Amino acid sequence: MATKDEIRSTKHLRADHADFELVGKPALCLNHMQRGLAGEGMFLPNWGPPARKGIDDSGMVDKCKLLIEAFHEKNLPVVFCNVLPIPLPYGNAYGDMFREQKAAYLKRYNGKFVDFFTDEWSRRGLEVMPELGPAEQDFISYSWNVHPFTNSGLELLLHQLDVDTVIWTGFAQQSVVLTSCAVAADKYFNSIVPVDASYVCVPPSTPEFYEGLDEVVAEAAVKVLLAALAHCTDTAAVIDKIRKYDGPKGRPDPSVLPRIQY
């Protein structure tokens, strides 16, 4: 029997969510599935560690594994989109997440800039969760803060790989997955979100927190916020489409696109 964490998001999917076709070439992008966040939560001490039980109970890590395997079988791109700690010796002034970051990083480093790739604590937090790999053929990008495109080269990588559609997973659904879809839309990538491969987490440290708030957020995310930017479905539906994938389809023919006359 599925737990409430397992169906927190999927119960809000539309009845026809599995009725879609992949447009062009797909890539799988896994957000923040790194030791410092979804793994051990060291980068957000009041958010990450308490969320780990929910992450485990939701089954999202197992769903990510299944998606990775399906993409590997078709030799399709898998990208781990990991986030750096605060990249400068100060952080954003407003926002619960940035308040948490300051508590974790600035206290630790006394407001000084650190080399995140040589500092042992930061370097460990940037590693992909051991449960997920990465495999030799996978890619890892490193971004600043909320979404994975900032200063990471992800957009260039996806264009180089000739990707049209991105399957977004990761932690957390209402933050990085949502912002990923928004920024991807501005860059003309199509977005698909298997909502059971990401997890809604409202940390108890949030002011005005109450039991069940994450259920409200999940409904809003799947029914409204993500749905405005992406196609929401589940892992089984995505894997079914990937297994049937035999090359890009549905891309627009440039010869019939309207051209600007000068």
Coordinates of C-alpha atoms in Angstrom, one line a residue:
M1 CA 0.0 0.0 0.0
A2 CA 1.4 3.4 -1.0
T3 CA 2.3 5.8 1.7
K4 CA 1.1 9.4 1.8
D5 CA 4.6 10.5 0.8
E6 CA 4.5 8.3 -2.3
I7 CA 1.2 9.7 -3.6
R8 CA 1.6 13.3 -2.3
S9 CA 2.1 14.6 -5.9
T10 CA 0.8 11.8 -8.1
K11 CA -2.7 12.0 -6.7
H12 CA -3.0 15.5 -8.3
L13 CA -2.1 14.4 -11.8
R14 CA -4.7 14.8 -14.6
A15 CA -6.5 11.7 -15.7
D16 CA -4.8 11.9 -19.1
H17 CA -1.3 12.6 -17.8
A18 CA 0.2 9.5 -19.6
D19 CA -1.2 10.6 -23.0
F20 CA 1.7 12.5 -24.4
E21 CA 4.5 12.0 -27.0
L22 CA 8.1 12.9 -26.6
V23 CA 9.1 15.9 -28.8
G24 CA 12.6 15.7 -30.3
K25 CA 15.5 14.2 -28.3
P26 CA 15.0 13.9 -24.5
A27 CA 17.5 14.3 -21.7
L28 CA 17.2 13.5 -18.0
C29 CA 18.2 16.2 -15.6
L30 CA 18.4 15.4 -11.9
N31 CA 18.4 18.5 -9.7
H32 CA 20.3 18.6 -6.3
M33 CA 20.6 14.8 -6.0
Q34 CA 23.9 15.5 -4.3
R35 CA 25.3 14.8 -0.8
G36 CA 24.9 18.4 0.3
L37 CA 21.2 18.5 -0.4
A38 CA 19.0 15.4 -1.0
G39 CA 21.7 13.1 0.2
E40 CA 22.9 14.4 3.6
G41 CA 21.5 17.9 3.7
M42 CA 24.7 19.5 4.9
F43 CA 24.1 22.6 2.8
L44 CA 20.7 23.3 4.3
P45 CA 21.0 22.0 7.9
N46 CA 17.4 22.9 8.9
W47 CA 15.9 21.7 5.6
G48 CA 17.9 18.9 4.1
P49 CA 18.4 16.4 7.0
P50 CA 14.8 16.5 8.2
A51 CA 13.7 16.0 4.6
R52 CA 15.7 12.8 4.1
K53 CA 13.1 10.6 5.8
G54 CA 10.5 12.1 3.5
I55 CA 12.7 11.6 0.5
D56 CA 13.2 8.0 1.4
D57 CA 9.5 7.4 2.2
S58 CA 8.5 9.0 -1.1
G59 CA 10.5 6.5 -3.1
M60 CA 11.8 9.3 -5.3
V61 CA 15.4 8.0 -5.2
D62 CA 14.3 4.6 -6.5
K63 CA 12.2 6.4 -9.2
C64 CA 15.3 8.4 -10.2
K65 CA 17.3 5.1 -10.5
L66 CA 14.7 3.6 -12.8
L67 CA 14.7 6.7 -15.0
I68 CA 18.5 6.7 -15.2
E69 CA 18.5 3.0 -16.2
A70 CA 16.0 3.7 -19.0
F71 CA 18.0 6.6 -20.3
H72 CA 21.2 4.6 -20.2
E73 CA 19.5 1.7 -22.1
K74 CA 18.7 4.1 -25.0
N75 CA 22.1 5.9 -24.7
L76 CA 20.3 9.2 -23.9
P77 CA 21.9 12.0 -21.9
V78 CA 21.7 12.0 -18.1
V79 CA 22.8 15.2 -16.4
F80 CA 23.3 15.7 -12.6
C81 CA 22.6 19.3 -11.9
N82 CA 24.3 20.1 -8.6
V83 CA 24.4 23.4 -6.8
L84 CA 27.3 25.2 -5.3
P85 CA 27.2 26.7 -1.8
I86 CA 26.9 30.5 -1.6
P87 CA 29.3 31.5 -4.4
L88 CA 30.3 34.8 -2.9
P89 CA 31.0 35.8 0.7
Y90 CA 27.5 37.1 1.2
G91 CA 24.1 35.8 0.3
N92 CA 20.7 37.0 -0.9
A93 CA 19.1 39.3 1.6
Y94 CA 15.5 37.8 1.5
G95 CA 14.0 34.3 1.4
D96 CA 13.8 31.4 3.8
M97 CA 16.2 29.3 1.8
F98 CA 18.9 32.0 1.7
R99 CA 18.5 32.5 5.4
E100 CA 19.2 28.8 5.8
Q101 CA 22.2 29.0 3.5
K102 CA 23.7 31.9 5.5
A103 CA 23.4 29.9 8.7
A104 CA 25.2 26.9 7.1
Y105 CA 28.0 28.6 5.1
L106 CA 28.7 32.0 6.5
K107 CA 28.9 30.8 10.0
R108 CA 31.2 28.0 8.9
Y109 CA 33.5 30.2 6.9
N110 CA 33.2 33.5 8.8
G111 CA 32.1 35.3 5.6
K112 CA 35.2 34.4 3.6
F113 CA 35.3 33.2 0.1
V114 CA 36.3 29.5 -0.2
D115 CA 37.3 27.3 -3.1
F116 CA 34.4 24.9 -3.2
F117 CA 36.3 22.3 -5.2
T118 CA 39.2 21.9 -2.8
D119 CA 37.5 22.6 0.6
E120 CA 36.7 19.1 1.9
W121 CA 33.2 19.9 3.4
S122 CA 32.0 21.7 0.2
R123 CA 33.6 19.2 -2.1
R124 CA 31.8 16.4 -0.4
G125 CA 28.5 18.2 -0.6
L126 CA 28.9 18.6 -4.4
E127 CA 29.3 14.9 -4.9
V128 CA 26.4 13.0 -6.5
M129 CA 24.5 10.7 -4.1
P130 CA 26.3 7.4 -4.1
E131 CA 22.9 5.6 -4.6
L132 CA 22.7 7.2 -8.1
G133 CA 26.1 7.1 -9.6
P134 CA 27.1 8.8 -11.7
A135 CA 28.0 6.5 -14.5
E136 CA 31.0 7.2 -16.8
Q137 CA 28.8 8.5 -19.6
D138 CA 26.8 10.9 -17.4
F139 CA 27.4 14.7 -17.1
I140 CA 27.6 16.8 -14.0
S141 CA 26.9 20.6 -14.0
Y142 CA 27.5 23.0 -11.2
S143 CA 25.2 26.0 -10.8
W144 CA 24.6 28.9 -8.4
N145 CA 21.5 28.8 -6.2
V146 CA 18.0 28.0 -7.4
H147 CA 17.9 26.7 -10.9
P148 CA 20.5 24.8 -12.8
F149 CA 21.2 27.1 -15.8
T150 CA 23.1 29.9 -13.9
N151 CA 26.8 29.9 -14.7
S152 CA 26.7 26.1 -15.3
G153 CA 27.0 25.7 -19.0
L154 CA 23.9 23.5 -18.9
E155 CA 22.1 25.3 -21.8
L156 CA 25.2 24.9 -24.0
L157 CA 25.5 21.3 -23.1
L158 CA 21.9 20.5 -23.9
H159 CA 22.2 22.3 -27.3
Q160 CA 25.4 20.5 -28.0
L161 CA 23.6 17.2 -27.3
D162 CA 20.8 18.3 -29.6
V163 CA 18.2 18.0 -26.8
D164 CA 14.7 19.4 -27.2
T165 CA 12.9 18.0 -24.2
V166 CA 14.1 17.8 -20.6
I167 CA 12.8 15.4 -18.0
W168 CA 13.2 17.2 -14.7
T169 CA 13.5 15.4 -11.4
G170 CA 15.1 16.1 -8.0
F171 CA 14.8 18.0 -4.7
A172 CA 12.7 19.9 -4.1
Q173 CA 9.7 19.9 -6.4
Q174 CA 8.3 23.3 -5.4
S175 CA 11.7 25.1 -5.7
V176 CA 14.4 23.9 -8.1
V177 CA 12.1 21.7 -10.3
L178 CA 9.6 24.5 -10.7
T179 CA 12.2 27.2 -11.4
S180 CA 14.0 24.8 -13.8
C181 CA 10.8 24.5 -15.9
A182 CA 10.3 28.3 -15.9
V183 CA 13.9 29.0 -17.1
A184 CA 13.8 26.1 -19.6
A185 CA 10.7 27.6 -21.1
D186 CA 12.4 30.9 -21.7
K187 CA 15.2 29.0 -23.5
Y188 CA 12.7 27.0 -25.6
F189 CA 13.3 23.6 -24.1
N190 CA 10.2 21.5 -23.5
S191 CA 9.8 20.2 -19.9
I192 CA 8.3 17.1 -18.5
V193 CA 8.1 16.4 -14.8
P194 CA 7.5 12.9 -13.4
V195 CA 6.2 14.2 -10.1
D196 CA 6.9 11.0 -8.2
A197 CA 10.7 11.4 -9.0
S198 CA 10.8 14.7 -7.0
Y199 CA 9.6 15.6 -3.6
V200 CA 7.7 18.5 -2.1
C201 CA 9.4 19.5 1.1
V202 CA 8.3 22.4 3.3
P203 CA 10.8 22.5 6.2
P204 CA 9.4 22.8 9.7
S205 CA 11.7 25.8 10.2
T206 CA 9.5 27.7 7.8
P207 CA 7.7 30.5 9.7
E208 CA 3.9 29.8 9.9
F209 CA 4.6 26.1 9.2
Y210 CA 1.8 23.7 10.1
E211 CA 1.3 20.0 9.7
G212 CA -0.1 19.3 6.3
L213 CA 1.3 22.4 4.6
D214 CA 3.3 20.2 2.2
E215 CA 0.1 18.6 1.0
V216 CA -1.3 22.0 0.1
V217 CA 2.0 22.9 -1.7
A218 CA 2.0 19.7 -3.6
E219 CA -1.5 20.3 -4.9
A220 CA -0.7 23.8 -6.0
A221 CA 2.6 22.7 -7.7
V222 CA 1.1 19.8 -9.7
K223 CA -2.3 21.3 -10.6
V224 CA -1.3 24.9 -11.3
L225 CA 2.4 26.0 -11.1
L226 CA 4.2 23.1 -12.8
A227 CA 1.2 22.5 -15.1
A228 CA 1.5 26.0 -16.5
L229 CA 5.1 25.4 -17.6
A230 CA 5.5 21.6 -18.2
H231 CA 3.8 18.3 -18.7
C232 CA 3.2 16.6 -15.4
T233 CA 3.1 12.8 -15.3
D234 CA 4.7 9.9 -13.4
T235 CA 7.9 7.9 -13.8
A236 CA 6.1 4.8 -15.3
A237 CA 4.7 6.9 -18.1
V238 CA 8.1 8.5 -18.9
I239 CA 9.9 5.2 -18.9
D240 CA 7.3 3.7 -21.2
K241 CA 7.9 6.6 -23.7
I242 CA 11.7 6.2 -23.4
R243 CA 11.6 2.5 -24.0
K244 CA 9.6 3.2 -27.2
Y245 CA 12.0 6.0 -28.3
D246 CA 13.6 5.4 -31.7
G247 CA 14.9 8.8 -32.5
P248 CA 13.7 12.5 -32.5
K249 CA 10.2 13.1 -33.7
G250 CA 8.0 16.2 -33.6
R251 CA 10.6 18.8 -34.1
P252 CA 9.5 21.8 -36.2
D253 CA 10.6 21.9 -39.9
P254 CA 12.7 25.1 -40.2
S255 CA 11.6 25.5 -43.8
V256 CA 8.0 26.1 -42.8
L257 CA 8.6 28.4 -39.9
P258 CA 7.7 32.1 -40.4
R259 CA 10.6 34.3 -41.2
I260 CA 11.1 37.9 -40.2
Q261 CA 11.2 40.2 -43.3
Y262 CA 13.6 43.1 -43.2

